[in-house]
Backbone as a ProteinNet text record, in pm:
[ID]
protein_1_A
[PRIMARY]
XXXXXXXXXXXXXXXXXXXXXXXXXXXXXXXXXXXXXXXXXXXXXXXXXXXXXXXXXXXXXXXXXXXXXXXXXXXXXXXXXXXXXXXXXXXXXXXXXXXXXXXXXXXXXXXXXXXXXXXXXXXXXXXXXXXXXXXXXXXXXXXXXXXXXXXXXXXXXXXXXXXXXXXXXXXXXXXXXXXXXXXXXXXXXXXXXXXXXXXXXXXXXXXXXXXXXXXXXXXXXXXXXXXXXXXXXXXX
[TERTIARY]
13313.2	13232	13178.1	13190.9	13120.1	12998.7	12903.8	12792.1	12717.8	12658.4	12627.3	12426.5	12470.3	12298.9	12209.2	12074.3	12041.8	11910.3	11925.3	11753.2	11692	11553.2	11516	11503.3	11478.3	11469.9	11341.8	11244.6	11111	11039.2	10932.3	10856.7	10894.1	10816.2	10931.1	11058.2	11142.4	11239.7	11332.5	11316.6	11395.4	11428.3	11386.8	11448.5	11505.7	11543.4	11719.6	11840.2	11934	12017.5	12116.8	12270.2	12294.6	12366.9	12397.8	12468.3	12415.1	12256.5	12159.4	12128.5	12132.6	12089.3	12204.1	12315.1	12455.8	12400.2	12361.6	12349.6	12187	12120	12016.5	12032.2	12123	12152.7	12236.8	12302.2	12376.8	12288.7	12144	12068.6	12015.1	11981	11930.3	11967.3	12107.2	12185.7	12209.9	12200.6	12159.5	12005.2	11906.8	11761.8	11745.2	11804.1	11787.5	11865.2	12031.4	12102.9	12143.8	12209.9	12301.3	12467.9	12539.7	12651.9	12773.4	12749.2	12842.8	12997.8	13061.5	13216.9	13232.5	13325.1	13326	13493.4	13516.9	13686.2	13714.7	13827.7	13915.4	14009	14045.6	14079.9	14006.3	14048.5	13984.1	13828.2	13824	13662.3	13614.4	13574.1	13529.1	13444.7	13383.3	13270.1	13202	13148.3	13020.9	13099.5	13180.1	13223.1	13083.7	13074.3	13019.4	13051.6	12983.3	13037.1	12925.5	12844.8	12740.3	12858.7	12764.7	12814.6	12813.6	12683.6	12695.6	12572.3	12667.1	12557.7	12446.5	12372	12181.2	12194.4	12110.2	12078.1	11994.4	11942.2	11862.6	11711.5	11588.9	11485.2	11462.9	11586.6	11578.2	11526.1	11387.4	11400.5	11490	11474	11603.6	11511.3	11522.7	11487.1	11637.2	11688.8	11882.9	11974.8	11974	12114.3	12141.3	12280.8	12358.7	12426.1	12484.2	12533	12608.6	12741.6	12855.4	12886.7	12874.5	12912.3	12965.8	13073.1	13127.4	13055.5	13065.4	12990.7	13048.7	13046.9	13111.2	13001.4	12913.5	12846.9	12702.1	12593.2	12532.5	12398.1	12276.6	12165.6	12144.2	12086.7	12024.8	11948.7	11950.2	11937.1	11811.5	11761.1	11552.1	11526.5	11611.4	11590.9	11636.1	11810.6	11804.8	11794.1	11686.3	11625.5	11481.9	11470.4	11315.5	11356	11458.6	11479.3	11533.9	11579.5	11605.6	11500	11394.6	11310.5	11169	11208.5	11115.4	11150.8	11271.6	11326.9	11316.2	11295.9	11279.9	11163.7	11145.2	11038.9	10964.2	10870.4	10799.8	10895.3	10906.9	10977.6	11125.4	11128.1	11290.1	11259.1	11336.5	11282.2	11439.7	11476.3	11582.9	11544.8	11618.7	11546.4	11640.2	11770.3	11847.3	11974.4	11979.4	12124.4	12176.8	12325.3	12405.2	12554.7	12612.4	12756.4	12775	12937.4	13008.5	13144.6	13224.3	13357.9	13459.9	13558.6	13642.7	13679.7	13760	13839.2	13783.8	13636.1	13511.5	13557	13588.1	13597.6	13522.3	13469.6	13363.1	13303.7	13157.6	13049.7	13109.2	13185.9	13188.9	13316.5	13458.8	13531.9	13476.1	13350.3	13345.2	13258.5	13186.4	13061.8	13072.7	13008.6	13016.2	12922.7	12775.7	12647.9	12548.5	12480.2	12296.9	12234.6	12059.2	11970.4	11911.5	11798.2	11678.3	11555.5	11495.8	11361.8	11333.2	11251.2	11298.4	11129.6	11070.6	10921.7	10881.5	10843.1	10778.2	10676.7	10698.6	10585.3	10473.3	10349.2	10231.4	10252.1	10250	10186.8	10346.3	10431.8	10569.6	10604.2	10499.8	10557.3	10455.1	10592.8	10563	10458.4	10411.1	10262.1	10236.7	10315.8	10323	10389.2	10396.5	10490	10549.8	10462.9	10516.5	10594.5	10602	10667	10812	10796	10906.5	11032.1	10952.4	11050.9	11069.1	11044.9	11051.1	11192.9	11179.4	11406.6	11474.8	11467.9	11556.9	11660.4	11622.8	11691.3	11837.6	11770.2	11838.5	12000	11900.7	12002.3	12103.2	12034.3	12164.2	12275.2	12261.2	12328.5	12460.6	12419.3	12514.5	12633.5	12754.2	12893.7	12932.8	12865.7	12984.2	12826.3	12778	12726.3	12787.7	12817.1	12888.3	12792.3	12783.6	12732.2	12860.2	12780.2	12898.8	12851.7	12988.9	12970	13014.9	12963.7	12993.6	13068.2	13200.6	13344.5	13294.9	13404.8	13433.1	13479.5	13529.2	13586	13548.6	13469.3	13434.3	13327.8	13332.7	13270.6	13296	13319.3	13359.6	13306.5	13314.4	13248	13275.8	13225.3	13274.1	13167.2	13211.5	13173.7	13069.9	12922.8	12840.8	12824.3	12788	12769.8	12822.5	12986.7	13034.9	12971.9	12911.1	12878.9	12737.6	12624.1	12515.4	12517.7	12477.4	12478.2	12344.2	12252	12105.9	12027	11888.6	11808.9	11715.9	11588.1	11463.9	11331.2	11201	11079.3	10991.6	10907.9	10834.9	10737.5	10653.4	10497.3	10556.9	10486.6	10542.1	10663.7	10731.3	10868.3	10983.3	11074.7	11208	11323.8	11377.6	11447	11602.8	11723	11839.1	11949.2	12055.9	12145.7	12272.6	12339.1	12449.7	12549.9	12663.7	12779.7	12801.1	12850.2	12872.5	12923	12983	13122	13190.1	13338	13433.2	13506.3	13503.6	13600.8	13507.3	13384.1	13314.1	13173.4	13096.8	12974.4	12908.2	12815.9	12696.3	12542.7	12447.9	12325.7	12205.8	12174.6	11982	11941.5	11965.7	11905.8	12001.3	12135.4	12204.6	12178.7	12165.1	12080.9	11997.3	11866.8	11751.1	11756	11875.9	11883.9	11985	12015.5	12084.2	12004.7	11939	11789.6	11682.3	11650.8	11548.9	11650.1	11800.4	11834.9	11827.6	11912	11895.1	11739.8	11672.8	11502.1	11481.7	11571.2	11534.7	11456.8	11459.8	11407.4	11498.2	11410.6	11422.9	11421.1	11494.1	11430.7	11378.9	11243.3	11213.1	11284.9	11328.4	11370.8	11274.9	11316.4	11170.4	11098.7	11142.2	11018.7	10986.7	11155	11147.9	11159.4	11065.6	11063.1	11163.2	11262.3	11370.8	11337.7	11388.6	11393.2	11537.4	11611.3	11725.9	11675	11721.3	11628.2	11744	11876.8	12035.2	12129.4	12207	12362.8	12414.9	12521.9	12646.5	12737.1	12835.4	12994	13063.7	13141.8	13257.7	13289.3	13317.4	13402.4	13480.2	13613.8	13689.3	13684.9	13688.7	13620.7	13747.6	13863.3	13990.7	14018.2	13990.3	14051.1	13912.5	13766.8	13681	13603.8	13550.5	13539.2	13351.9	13286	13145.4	13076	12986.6	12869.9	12789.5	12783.8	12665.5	12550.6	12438.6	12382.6	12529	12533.4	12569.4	12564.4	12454	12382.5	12433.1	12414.8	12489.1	12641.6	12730.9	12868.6	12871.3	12756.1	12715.5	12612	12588.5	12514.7	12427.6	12312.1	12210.5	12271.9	12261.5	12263.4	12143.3	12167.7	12087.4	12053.5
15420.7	15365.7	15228.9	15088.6	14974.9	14986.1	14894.2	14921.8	14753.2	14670.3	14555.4	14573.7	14527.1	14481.3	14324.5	14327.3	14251.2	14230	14133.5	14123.6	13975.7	13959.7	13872.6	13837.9	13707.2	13660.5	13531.6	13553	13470.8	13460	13404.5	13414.8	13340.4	13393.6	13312.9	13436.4	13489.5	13529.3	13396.7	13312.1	13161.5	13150.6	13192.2	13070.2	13194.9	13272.1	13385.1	13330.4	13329.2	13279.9	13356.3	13344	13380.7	13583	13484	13598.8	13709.9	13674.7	13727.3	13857.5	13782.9	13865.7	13991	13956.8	14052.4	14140.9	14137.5	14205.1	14290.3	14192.6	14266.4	14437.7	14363.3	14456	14618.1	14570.6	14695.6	14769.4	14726.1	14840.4	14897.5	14819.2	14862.7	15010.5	14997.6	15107.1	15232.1	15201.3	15270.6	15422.4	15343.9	15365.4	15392.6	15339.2	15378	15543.8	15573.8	15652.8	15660.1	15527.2	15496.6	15557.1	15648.4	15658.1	15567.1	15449.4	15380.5	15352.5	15337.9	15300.1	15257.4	15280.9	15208.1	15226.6	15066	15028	15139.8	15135.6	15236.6	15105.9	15139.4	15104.6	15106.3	15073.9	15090.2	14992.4	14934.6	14845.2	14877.3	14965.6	15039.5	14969.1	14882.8	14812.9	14879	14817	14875	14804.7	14853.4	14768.5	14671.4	14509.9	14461.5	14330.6	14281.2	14136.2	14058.7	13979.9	13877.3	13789.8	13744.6	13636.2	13504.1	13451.7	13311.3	13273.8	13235.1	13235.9	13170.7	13172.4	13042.5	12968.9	12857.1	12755.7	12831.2	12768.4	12785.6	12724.3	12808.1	12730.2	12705.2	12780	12825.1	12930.4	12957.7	13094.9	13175.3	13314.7	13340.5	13482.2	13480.1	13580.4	13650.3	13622.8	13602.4	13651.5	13702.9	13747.7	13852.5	13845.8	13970.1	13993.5	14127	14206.1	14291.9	14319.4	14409	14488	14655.9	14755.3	14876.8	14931	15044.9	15180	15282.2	15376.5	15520.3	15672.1	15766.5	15845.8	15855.4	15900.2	15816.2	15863	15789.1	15888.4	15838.5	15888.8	15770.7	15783.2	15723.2	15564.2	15457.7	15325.3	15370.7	15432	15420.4	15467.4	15558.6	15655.1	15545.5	15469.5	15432.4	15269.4	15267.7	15099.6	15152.6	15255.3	15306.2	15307.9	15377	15419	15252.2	15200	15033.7	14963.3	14972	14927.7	14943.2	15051.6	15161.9	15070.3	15040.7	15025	14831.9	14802	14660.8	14594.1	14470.6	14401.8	14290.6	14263.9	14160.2	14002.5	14002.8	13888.2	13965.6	14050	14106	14216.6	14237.6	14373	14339.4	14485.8	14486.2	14504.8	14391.9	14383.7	14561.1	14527.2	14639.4	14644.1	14781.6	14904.1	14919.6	14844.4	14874.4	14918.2	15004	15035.1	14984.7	14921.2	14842.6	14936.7	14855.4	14939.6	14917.4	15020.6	15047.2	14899.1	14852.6	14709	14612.9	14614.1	14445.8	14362.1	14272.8	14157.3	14148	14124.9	14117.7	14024.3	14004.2	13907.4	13743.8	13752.9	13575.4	13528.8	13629.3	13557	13513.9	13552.9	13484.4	13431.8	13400.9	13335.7	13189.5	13136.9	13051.4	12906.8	12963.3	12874.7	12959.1	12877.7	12946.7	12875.3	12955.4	12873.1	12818.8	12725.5	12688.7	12635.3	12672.2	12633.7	12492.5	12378.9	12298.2	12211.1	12205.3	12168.2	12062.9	11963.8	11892.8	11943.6	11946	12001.2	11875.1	11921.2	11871.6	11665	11616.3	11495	11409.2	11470.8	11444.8	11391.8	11440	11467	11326.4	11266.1	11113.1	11071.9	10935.4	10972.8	10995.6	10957.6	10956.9	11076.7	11199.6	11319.5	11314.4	11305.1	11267.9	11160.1	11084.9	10960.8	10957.1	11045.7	11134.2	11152.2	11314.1	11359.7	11301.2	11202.5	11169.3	11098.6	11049.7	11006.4	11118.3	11236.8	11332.8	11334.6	11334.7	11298.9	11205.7	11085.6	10994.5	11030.1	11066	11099.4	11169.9	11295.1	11368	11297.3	11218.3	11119.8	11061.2	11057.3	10941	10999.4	10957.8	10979.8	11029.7	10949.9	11016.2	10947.6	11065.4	11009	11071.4	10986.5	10972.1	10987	11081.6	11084.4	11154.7	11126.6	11160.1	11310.2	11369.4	11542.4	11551.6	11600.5	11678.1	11732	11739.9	11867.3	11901.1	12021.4	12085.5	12006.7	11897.2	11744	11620.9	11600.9	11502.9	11422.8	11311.2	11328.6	11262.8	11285.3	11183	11215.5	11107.8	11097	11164	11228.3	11277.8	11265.3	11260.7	11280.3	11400.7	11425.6	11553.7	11569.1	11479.4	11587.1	11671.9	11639.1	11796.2	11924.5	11934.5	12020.4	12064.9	11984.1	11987.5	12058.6	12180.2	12246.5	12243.7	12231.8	12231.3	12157.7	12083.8	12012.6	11989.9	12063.4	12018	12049.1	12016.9	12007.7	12125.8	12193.8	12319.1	12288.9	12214.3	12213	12124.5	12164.4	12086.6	12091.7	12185.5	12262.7	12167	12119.8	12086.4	12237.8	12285.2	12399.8	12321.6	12419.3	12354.2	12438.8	12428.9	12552.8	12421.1	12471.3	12395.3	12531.2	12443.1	12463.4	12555.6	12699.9	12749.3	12789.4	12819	12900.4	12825.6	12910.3	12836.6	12733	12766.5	12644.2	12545.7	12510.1	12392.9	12413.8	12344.8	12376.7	12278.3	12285.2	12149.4	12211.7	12172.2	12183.1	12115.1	12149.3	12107.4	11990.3	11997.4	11847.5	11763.5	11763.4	11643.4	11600.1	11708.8	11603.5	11582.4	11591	11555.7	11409.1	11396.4	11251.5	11193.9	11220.7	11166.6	11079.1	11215.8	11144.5	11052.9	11089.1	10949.7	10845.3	10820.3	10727	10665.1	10716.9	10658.4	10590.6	10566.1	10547.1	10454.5	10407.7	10323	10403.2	10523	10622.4	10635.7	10678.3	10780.6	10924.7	11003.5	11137.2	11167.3	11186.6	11181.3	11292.3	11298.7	11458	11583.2	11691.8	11809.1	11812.5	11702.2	11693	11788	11859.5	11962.5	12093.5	12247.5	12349.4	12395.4	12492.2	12513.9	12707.4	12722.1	12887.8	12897	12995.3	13024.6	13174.2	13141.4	13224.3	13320	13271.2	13286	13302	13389.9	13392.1	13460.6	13321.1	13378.9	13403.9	13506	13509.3	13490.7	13475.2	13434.3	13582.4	13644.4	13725.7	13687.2	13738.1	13740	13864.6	13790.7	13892.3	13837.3	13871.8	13877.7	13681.7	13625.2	13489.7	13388.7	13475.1	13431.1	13442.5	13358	13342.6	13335.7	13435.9	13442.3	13434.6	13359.8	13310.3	13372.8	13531.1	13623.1	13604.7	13698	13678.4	13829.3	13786.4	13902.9	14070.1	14079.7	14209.2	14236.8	14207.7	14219.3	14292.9	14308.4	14321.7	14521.3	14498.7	14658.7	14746.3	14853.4	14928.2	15028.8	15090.4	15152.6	15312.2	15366.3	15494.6	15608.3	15707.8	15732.4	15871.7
13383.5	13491.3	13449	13540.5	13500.4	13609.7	13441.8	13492.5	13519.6	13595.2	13554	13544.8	13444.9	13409.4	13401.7	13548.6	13541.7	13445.2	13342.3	13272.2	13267.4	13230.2	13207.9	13077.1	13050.6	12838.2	12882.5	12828.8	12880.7	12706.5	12724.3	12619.3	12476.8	12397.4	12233.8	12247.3	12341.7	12302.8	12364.6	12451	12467.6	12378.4	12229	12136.6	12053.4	12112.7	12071.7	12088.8	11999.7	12042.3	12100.6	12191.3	12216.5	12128.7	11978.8	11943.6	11905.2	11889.2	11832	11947	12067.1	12237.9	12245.9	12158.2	12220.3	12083.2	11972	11865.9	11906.7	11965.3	12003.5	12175.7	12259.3	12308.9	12280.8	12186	12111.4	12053.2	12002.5	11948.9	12071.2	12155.6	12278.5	12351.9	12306.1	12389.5	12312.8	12152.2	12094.2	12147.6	12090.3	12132	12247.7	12392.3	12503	12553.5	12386	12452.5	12558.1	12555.6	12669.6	12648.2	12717	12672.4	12736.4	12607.1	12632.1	12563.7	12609.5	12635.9	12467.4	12361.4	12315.1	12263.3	12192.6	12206.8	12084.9	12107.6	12014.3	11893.8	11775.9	11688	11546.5	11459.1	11315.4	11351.5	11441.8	11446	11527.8	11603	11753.8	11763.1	11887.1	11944.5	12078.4	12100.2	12229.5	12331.4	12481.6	12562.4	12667.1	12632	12648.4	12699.1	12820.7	12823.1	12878.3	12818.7	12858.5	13011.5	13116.6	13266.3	13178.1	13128.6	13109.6	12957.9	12864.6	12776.8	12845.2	12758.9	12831.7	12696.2	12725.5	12645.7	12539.3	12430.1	12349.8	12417.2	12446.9	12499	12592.8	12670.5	12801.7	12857.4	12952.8	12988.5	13118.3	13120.1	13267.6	13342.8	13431.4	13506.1	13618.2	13535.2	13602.7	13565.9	13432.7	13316	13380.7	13304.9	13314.8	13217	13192.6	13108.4	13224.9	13147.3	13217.7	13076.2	13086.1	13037.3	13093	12992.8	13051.8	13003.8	13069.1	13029.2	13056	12993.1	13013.9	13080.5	13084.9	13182.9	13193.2	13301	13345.3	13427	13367.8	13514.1	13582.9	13682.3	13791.3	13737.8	13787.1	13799.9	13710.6	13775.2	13783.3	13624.8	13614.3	13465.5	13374	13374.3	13255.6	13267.5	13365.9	13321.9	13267.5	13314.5	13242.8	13082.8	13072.9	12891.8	12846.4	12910.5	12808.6	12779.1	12941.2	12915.9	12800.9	12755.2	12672.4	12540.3	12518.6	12391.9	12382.7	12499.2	12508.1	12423.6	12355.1	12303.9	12427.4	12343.7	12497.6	12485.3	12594.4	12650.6	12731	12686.7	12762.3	12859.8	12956.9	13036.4	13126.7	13207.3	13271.7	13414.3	13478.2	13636.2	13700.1	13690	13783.5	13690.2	13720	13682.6	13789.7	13858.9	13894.3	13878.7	13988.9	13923.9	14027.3	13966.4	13998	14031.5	14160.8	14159.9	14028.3	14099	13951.2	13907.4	14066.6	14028.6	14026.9	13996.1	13958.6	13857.7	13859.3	13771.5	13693.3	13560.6	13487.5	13546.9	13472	13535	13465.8	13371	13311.8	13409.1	13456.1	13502.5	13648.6	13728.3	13832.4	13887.5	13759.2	13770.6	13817.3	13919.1	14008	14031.3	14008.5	14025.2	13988.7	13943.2	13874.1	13953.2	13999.5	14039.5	13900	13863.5	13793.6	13861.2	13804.8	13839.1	13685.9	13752.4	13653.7	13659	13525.2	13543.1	13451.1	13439.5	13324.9	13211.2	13090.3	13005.4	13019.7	12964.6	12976.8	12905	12993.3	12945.1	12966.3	13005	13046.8	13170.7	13292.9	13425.2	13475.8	13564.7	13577.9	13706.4	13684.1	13706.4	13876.3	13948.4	14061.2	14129.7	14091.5	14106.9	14248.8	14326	14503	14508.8	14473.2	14492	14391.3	14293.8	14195.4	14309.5	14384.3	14419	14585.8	14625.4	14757.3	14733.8	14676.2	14666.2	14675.5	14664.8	14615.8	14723.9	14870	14990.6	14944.2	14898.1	14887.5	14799.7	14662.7	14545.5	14585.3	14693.4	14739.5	14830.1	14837.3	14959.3	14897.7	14802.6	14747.1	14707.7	14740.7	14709.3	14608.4	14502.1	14343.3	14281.5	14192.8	14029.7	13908.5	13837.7	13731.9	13606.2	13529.2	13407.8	13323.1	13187	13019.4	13019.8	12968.8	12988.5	12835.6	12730.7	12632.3	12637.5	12584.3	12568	12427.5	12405.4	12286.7	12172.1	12224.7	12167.4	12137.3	12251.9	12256.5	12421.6	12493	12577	12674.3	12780	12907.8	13032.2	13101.3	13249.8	13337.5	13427.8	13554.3	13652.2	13763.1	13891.4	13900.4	13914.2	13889.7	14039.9	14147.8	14256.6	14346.5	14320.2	14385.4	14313.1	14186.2	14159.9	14172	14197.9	14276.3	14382.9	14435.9	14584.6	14648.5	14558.1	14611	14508.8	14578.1	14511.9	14558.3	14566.9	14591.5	14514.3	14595.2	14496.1	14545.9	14497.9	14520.8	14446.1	14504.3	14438.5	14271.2	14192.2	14105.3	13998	14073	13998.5	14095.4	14060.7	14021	14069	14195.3	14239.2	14258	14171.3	14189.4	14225.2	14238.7	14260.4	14217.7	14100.8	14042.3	14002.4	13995.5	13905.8	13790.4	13791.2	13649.3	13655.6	13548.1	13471.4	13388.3	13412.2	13345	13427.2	13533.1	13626.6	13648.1	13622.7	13654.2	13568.1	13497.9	13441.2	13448.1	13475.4	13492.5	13483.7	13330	13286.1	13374.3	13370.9	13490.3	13396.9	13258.3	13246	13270.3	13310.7	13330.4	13491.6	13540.7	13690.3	13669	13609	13583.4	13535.4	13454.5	13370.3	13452	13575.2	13642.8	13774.5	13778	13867.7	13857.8	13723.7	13686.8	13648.3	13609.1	13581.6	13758.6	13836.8	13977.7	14006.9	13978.1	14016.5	13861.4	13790.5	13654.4	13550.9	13549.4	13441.2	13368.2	13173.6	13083.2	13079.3	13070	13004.1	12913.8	12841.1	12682.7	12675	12525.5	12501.7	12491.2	12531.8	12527.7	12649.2	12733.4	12856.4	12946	12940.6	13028.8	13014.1	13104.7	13082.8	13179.1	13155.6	13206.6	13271.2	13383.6	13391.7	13501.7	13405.5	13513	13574	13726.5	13814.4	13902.8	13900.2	13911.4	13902.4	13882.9	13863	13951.6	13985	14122.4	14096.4	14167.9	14149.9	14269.5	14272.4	14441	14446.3	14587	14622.7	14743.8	14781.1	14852.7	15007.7	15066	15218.7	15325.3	15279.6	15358	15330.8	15446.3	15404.5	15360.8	15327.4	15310.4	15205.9	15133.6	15004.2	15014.7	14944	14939.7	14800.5	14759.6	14692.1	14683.4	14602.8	14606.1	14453.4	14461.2	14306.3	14263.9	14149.5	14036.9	14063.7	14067.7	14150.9	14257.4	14369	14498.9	14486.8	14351.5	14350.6	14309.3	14255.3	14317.6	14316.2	14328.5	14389.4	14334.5	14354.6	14247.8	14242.2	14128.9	14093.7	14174.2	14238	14308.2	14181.7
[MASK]
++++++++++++++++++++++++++++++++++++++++++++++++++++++++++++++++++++++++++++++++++++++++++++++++++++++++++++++++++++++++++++++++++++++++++++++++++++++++++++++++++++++++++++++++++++++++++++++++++++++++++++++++++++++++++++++++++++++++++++

């Protein structure tokens, strides 16, 4: 049975790193007595698959985790028992099962929201007058910023991958690009934005929360943009 799991990572656990989060969930399932799936061969593992690593220093109210499992209680019971076994900063929003033939959560991961904020003594002095271009920025045809590869670094075109952009009191709300077929980070529009307006980004300036993760599904000749969750359904 696949199971997808939504959690949050807040607090000084931001500064977990990813491999640390996959080593930390395996005890989890341990302690929670979760009966989970595990591979067959001389190295047997826990069947597990993180949607989208997170940054370092990032927080998320968004993750996911996809596991298989041989049997199973009810949503309510074993987010109660993970949650039991959880430390502060982590907690599991929802336990869903997923159909047989679900795609894991990384091959169809699509777009993240963020919530995106200035730390103290960072956030520029006119904040209204900040985000009153944002209209504008979205307007514009092609911005071009340098993208970090695995290699090396080159330019591309970022706002086809921009889908949303606005201001909420004094938070920064975005809906971009993720996965593997396209990826684009919240501070590179951020430094895309104050460059448009003759701005710097200091480094550090900004507090980051991913609040999101989407996957595409297929609905006959129609292609849908759901959260993660949505792909299935609670244990009754």
């Amino acid at each position: 049975m696949k199971i997808r799991i939504k959690f949050s990572k807040e607090g000084d656990m931001k500064f977990i790193g990813h491999i640390d989060i996959m080593r930390y969930f395996q005890k989890v399932m341990r302690l929670a007595d979760v009966d989970i799936r595990y591979s067959e061969g001389f190295s047997p593992h826990q069947i597990m698959s993180f949607a989208s690593p997170l940054g370092v220093g990032m927080e998320s109210r968004g993750e996911y985790v996809d596991i298989e499992v041989l049997s199973t209680d009810s949503s309510q019971e074993m987010m109660r028992r993970m949650n039991a076994a959880m430390v502060e900063g982590m907690s599991v929003l929802s336990y869903k099962r997923l159909p047989d033939q679900a795609a894991n959560a990384m091959s169809i991961v699509a777009a993240a929201d963020y919530r995106v904020r200035f730390r103290d003594g960072y956030e520029p002095e006119n904040f209204d007058a900040f985000v009153e271009w944002i209209p504008s920025f979205l307007d514009l045809a092609s911005i071009y910023m340098m993208k970090k590869t695995k290699k090396d670094e080159k330019e591309i075109d970022i706002r086809p991958l921009i889908y949303d952009f606005h201001a909420e009191g004094h938070e920064l709300v975005m809906k971009i690009a993720a996965g593997s077929a396209a990826n684009l980070k919240p501070d590179v529009v951020m430094r895309a934005y104050m460059k448009e307006q003759g701005l710097t980004l200091p480094d550090f300036a900004l507090a980051v929360t991913r609040t999101e993760v989407y996957g595409t599904r297929k609905t006959g000749e129609k292609t849908e943009v759901i959260p993660l969750e949505a792909f299935g359904e609670d244990i009754e």
